[in-house]
Amino acid sequence: MTEPRIHWIDSHCHLDLAVFDLDRALVLKRAQALGVRQLVIPAVTRRGWSQLLHCCTASPALYPALGLHPMFQDEHTKEDLIALERALDDPTVIAVGEIGLDFHKPVPDRSTQQDFFRCQLAIAHQASLPVLLHVRKAHDVALSILRQADVCGGIVHAFNGSLQQARQYNDLGFKLGFGGMLSLPQSRKLQRLVRDLPLATLVLETDAPDLSGFGHQDQRNSPEFLPEYGRCLAQLRGLEPAALADIVCSNTCDVLRLH
Ligand SMILES: [Zn+2]
């Protein structure tokens, strides 16, 4: 394999999950050989935090984030919030995430999700850390909570809202994450959105093992595919991949304070 000249960052990758247990080191090695030099690993539930932190000790390329994911609200308790505050003493943790709101299914716990979101925003701000947001069918509610909170910026992962909502997140110091969905033929609206947004607001992600892009729909998504998604974004923006990669990497490093 030739030495990659392009440097990519996967700003959202669940490499800690069990689905990578059999080949995690190999997947990381292959992704790195393709130029993916840094990967941010966001958490889902407190139960997974120790495995996540352990997984990230395998390589300095892996950056852990800790938080309580809104899709798993049933599993979270008030004690988890106290545990989160304490867990952020670990200096390797670079962000609080993934946190947010998910109103996709008619769930009875919308107000609990909002309480946990507010609390985790406060915990992140107290620790001076950015946040990784998961927001589905709830952008206006999330934006109004963010406006009332103190935040150190962050990333809205797998963004799929409107241009107006995107701009409101940008005004609050947020970048927007895009990945495999960009490469699907049915993603016209998303493709138009990434053409209209300022380049300085875009970051790349896979969300592996979910949200596989074109050519991989039946496969486990993987950080190895990030350069493909990056080339797709470059094409949509009419840029050379190397030029696009430089911009999105510096966007990611700025907002997450990586170096
Ligand atoms: Zn995720």
mmCIF file of N, CA, C and O in Angstrom, residues 105-138:
data_model
loop_
_atom_site.group_PDB
_atom_site.id
_atom_site.type_symbol
_atom_site.label_atom_id
_atom_site.label_comp_id
_atom_site.label_asym_id
_atom_site.label_seq_id
_atom_site.Cartn_x
_atom_site.Cartn_y
_atom_site.Cartn_z
ATOM 1 N N LYS A 105 -39.179 8.056 17.327
ATOM 2 C CA LYS A 105 -40.303 7.197 17.681
ATOM 3 C C LYS A 105 -41.158 7.933 18.708
ATOM 4 O O LYS A 105 -40.632 8.724 19.484
ATOM 5 N N PRO A 106 -42.462 7.652 18.731
ATOM 6 C CA PRO A 106 -43.284 8.310 19.751
ATOM 7 C C PRO A 106 -42.968 7.738 21.131
ATOM 8 O O PRO A 106 -43.526 6.732 21.539
ATOM 9 N N VAL A 107 -42.008 8.368 21.795
ATOM 10 C CA VAL A 107 -41.578 7.859 23.099
ATOM 11 C C VAL A 107 -42.218 8.679 24.215
ATOM 12 O O VAL A 107 -42.463 9.859 24.060
ATOM 13 N N PRO A 108 -42.451 8.032 25.363
ATOM 14 C CA PRO A 108 -43.100 8.762 26.463
ATOM 15 C C PRO A 108 -42.124 9.628 27.259
ATOM 16 O O PRO A 108 -42.538 10.341 28.151
ATOM 17 N N ASP A 109 -40.845 9.550 26.919
ATOM 18 C CA ASP A 109 -39.847 10.152 27.810
ATOM 19 C C ASP A 109 -39.203 11.416 27.222
ATOM 20 O O ASP A 109 -38.058 11.708 27.495
ATOM 21 N N ARG A 110 -39.960 12.149 26.415
ATOM 22 C CA ARG A 110 -39.367 13.337 25.794
ATOM 23 C C ARG A 110 -38.880 14.348 26.824
ATOM 24 O O ARG A 110 -37.842 14.976 26.634
ATOM 25 N N SER A 111 -39.625 14.503 27.897
ATOM 26 C CA SER A 111 -39.209 15.511 28.875
ATOM 27 C C SER A 111 -37.994 15.018 29.657
ATOM 28 O O SER A 111 -37.114 15.803 30.012
ATOM 29 N N THR A 112 -37.919 13.701 29.887
ATOM 30 C CA THR A 112 -36.729 13.154 30.555
ATOM 31 C C THR A 112 -35.499 13.337 29.669
ATOM 32 O O THR A 112 -34.424 13.700 30.138
ATOM 33 N N GLN A 113 -35.677 13.077 28.370
ATOM 34 C CA GLN A 113 -34.559 13.307 27.437
ATOM 35 C C GLN A 113 -34.072 14.748 27.537
ATOM 36 O O GLN A 113 -32.865 15.002 27.553
ATOM 37 N N GLN A 114 -35.014 15.680 27.593
ATOM 38 C CA GLN A 114 -34.625 17.091 27.658
ATOM 39 C C GLN A 114 -33.907 17.403 28.969
ATOM 40 O O GLN A 114 -32.926 18.155 28.976
ATOM 41 N N ASP A 115 -34.363 16.798 30.073
ATOM 42 C CA ASP A 115 -33.683 17.000 31.363
ATOM 43 C C ASP A 115 -32.241 16.491 31.303
ATOM 44 O O ASP A 115 -31.316 17.166 31.734
ATOM 45 N N PHE A 116 -32.082 15.283 30.765
ATOM 46 C CA PHE A 116 -30.737 14.704 30.686
ATOM 47 C C PHE A 116 -29.848 15.512 29.729
ATOM 48 O O PHE A 116 -28.657 15.659 29.962
ATOM 49 N N PHE A 117 -30.441 16.021 28.665
ATOM 50 C CA PHE A 117 -29.686 16.843 27.710
ATOM 51 C C PHE A 117 -29.181 18.108 28.410
ATOM 52 O O PHE A 117 -27.989 18.423 28.361
ATOM 53 N N ARG A 118 -30.092 18.804 29.106
ATOM 54 C CA ARG A 118 -29.703 20.035 29.824
ATOM 55 C C ARG A 118 -28.600 19.746 30.841
ATOM 56 O O ARG A 118 -27.616 20.489 30.922
ATOM 57 N N CYS A 119 -28.776 18.676 31.618
ATOM 58 C CA CYS A 119 -27.779 18.332 32.648
ATOM 59 C C CYS A 119 -26.421 18.042 32.022
ATOM 60 O O CYS A 119 -25.394 18.505 32.521
ATOM 61 N N GLN A 120 -26.420 17.297 30.924
ATOM 62 C CA GLN A 120 -25.142 16.927 30.308
ATOM 63 C C GLN A 120 -24.473 18.139 29.650
ATOM 64 O O GLN A 120 -23.247 18.242 29.626
ATOM 65 N N LEU A 121 -25.273 19.070 29.148
ATOM 66 C CA LEU A 121 -24.692 20.318 28.622
ATOM 67 C C LEU A 121 -24.003 21.091 29.748
ATOM 68 O O LEU A 121 -22.901 21.624 29.572
ATOM 69 N N ALA A 122 -24.652 21.120 30.907
ATOM 70 C CA ALA A 122 -24.071 21.840 32.051
ATOM 71 C C ALA A 122 -22.783 21.159 32.514
ATOM 72 O O ALA A 122 -21.787 21.832 32.821
ATOM 73 N N ILE A 123 -22.813 19.814 32.546
ATOM 74 C CA ILE A 123 -21.626 19.056 32.970
ATOM 75 C C ILE A 123 -20.469 19.309 31.985
ATOM 76 O O ILE A 123 -19.324 19.521 32.383
ATOM 77 N N ALA A 124 -20.783 19.316 30.692
ATOM 78 C CA ALA A 124 -19.752 19.560 29.670
ATOM 79 C C ALA A 124 -19.169 20.953 29.825
ATOM 80 O O ALA A 124 -17.944 21.148 29.754
ATOM 81 N N HIS A 125 -20.027 21.924 30.049
ATOM 82 C CA HIS A 125 -19.544 23.308 30.175
ATOM 83 C C HIS A 125 -18.663 23.471 31.408
ATOM 84 O O HIS A 125 -17.618 24.120 31.357
ATOM 85 N N GLN A 126 -19.079 22.815 32.477
ATOM 86 C CA GLN A 126 -18.291 22.878 33.713
ATOM 87 C C GLN A 126 -16.901 22.283 33.492
ATOM 88 O O GLN A 126 -15.920 22.749 34.069
ATOM 89 N N ALA A 127 -16.827 21.252 32.658
ATOM 90 C CA ALA A 127 -15.544 20.609 32.358
ATOM 91 C C ALA A 127 -14.840 21.282 31.178
ATOM 92 O O ALA A 127 -13.803 20.798 30.723
ATOM 93 N N SER A 128 -15.414 22.358 30.661
ATOM 94 C CA SER A 128 -14.871 23.072 29.485
ATOM 95 C C SER A 128 -14.675 22.156 28.287
ATOM 96 O O SER A 128 -13.664 22.243 27.588
ATOM 97 N N LEU A 129 -15.630 21.264 28.071
ATOM 98 C CA LEU A 129 -15.514 20.328 26.940
ATOM 99 C C LEU A 129 -16.611 20.591 25.900
ATOM 100 O O LEU A 129 -17.738 20.950 26.261
ATOM 101 N N PRO A 130 -16.284 20.389 24.620
ATOM 102 C CA PRO A 130 -17.326 20.456 23.586
ATOM 103 C C PRO A 130 -18.254 19.245 23.682
ATOM 104 O O PRO A 130 -17.964 18.294 24.406
ATOM 105 N N VAL A 131 -19.368 19.289 22.945
ATOM 106 C CA VAL A 131 -20.341 18.189 22.996
ATOM 107 C C VAL A 131 -20.564 17.597 21.603
ATOM 108 O O VAL A 131 -20.452 18.298 20.592
ATOM 109 N N LEU A 132 -20.873 16.302 21.591
ATOM 110 C CA LEU A 132 -21.221 15.611 20.343
ATOM 111 C C LEU A 132 -22.714 15.331 20.408
ATOM 112 O O LEU A 132 -23.172 14.601 21.301
ATOM 113 N N LEU A 133 -23.468 15.935 19.488
ATOM 114 C CA LEU A 133 -24.922 15.867 19.568
ATOM 115 C C LEU A 133 -25.531 14.863 18.605
ATOM 116 O O LEU A 133 -25.136 14.783 17.432
ATOM 117 N N HIS A 134 -26.504 14.111 19.141
ATOM 118 C CA HIS A 134 -27.372 13.255 18.333
ATOM 119 C C HIS A 134 -28.754 13.903 18.424
ATOM 120 O O HIS A 134 -29.357 13.925 19.500
ATOM 121 N N VAL A 135 -29.236 14.437 17.310
ATOM 122 C CA VAL A 135 -30.551 15.090 17.323
ATOM 123 C C VAL A 135 -31.359 14.571 16.143
ATOM 124 O O VAL A 135 -30.949 14.712 14.983
ATOM 125 N N ARG A 136 -32.483 13.927 16.461
ATOM 126 C CA ARG A 136 -33.338 13.403 15.390
ATOM 127 C C ARG A 136 -34.763 13.871 15.614
ATOM 128 O O ARG A 136 -35.300 13.702 16.706
ATOM 129 N N LYS A 137 -35.324 14.477 14.582
ATOM 130 C CA LYS A 137 -36.698 14.999 14.624
ATOM 131 C C LYS A 137 -36.920 15.917 15.833
ATOM 132 O O LYS A 137 -38.018 15.931 16.408
ATOM 133 N N ALA A 138 -35.891 16.652 16.230
ATOM 134 C CA ALA A 138 -36.018 17.471 17.444
ATOM 135 C C ALA A 138 -35.111 18.705 17.368
ATOM 136 O O ALA A 138 -34.729 19.251 18.405
#
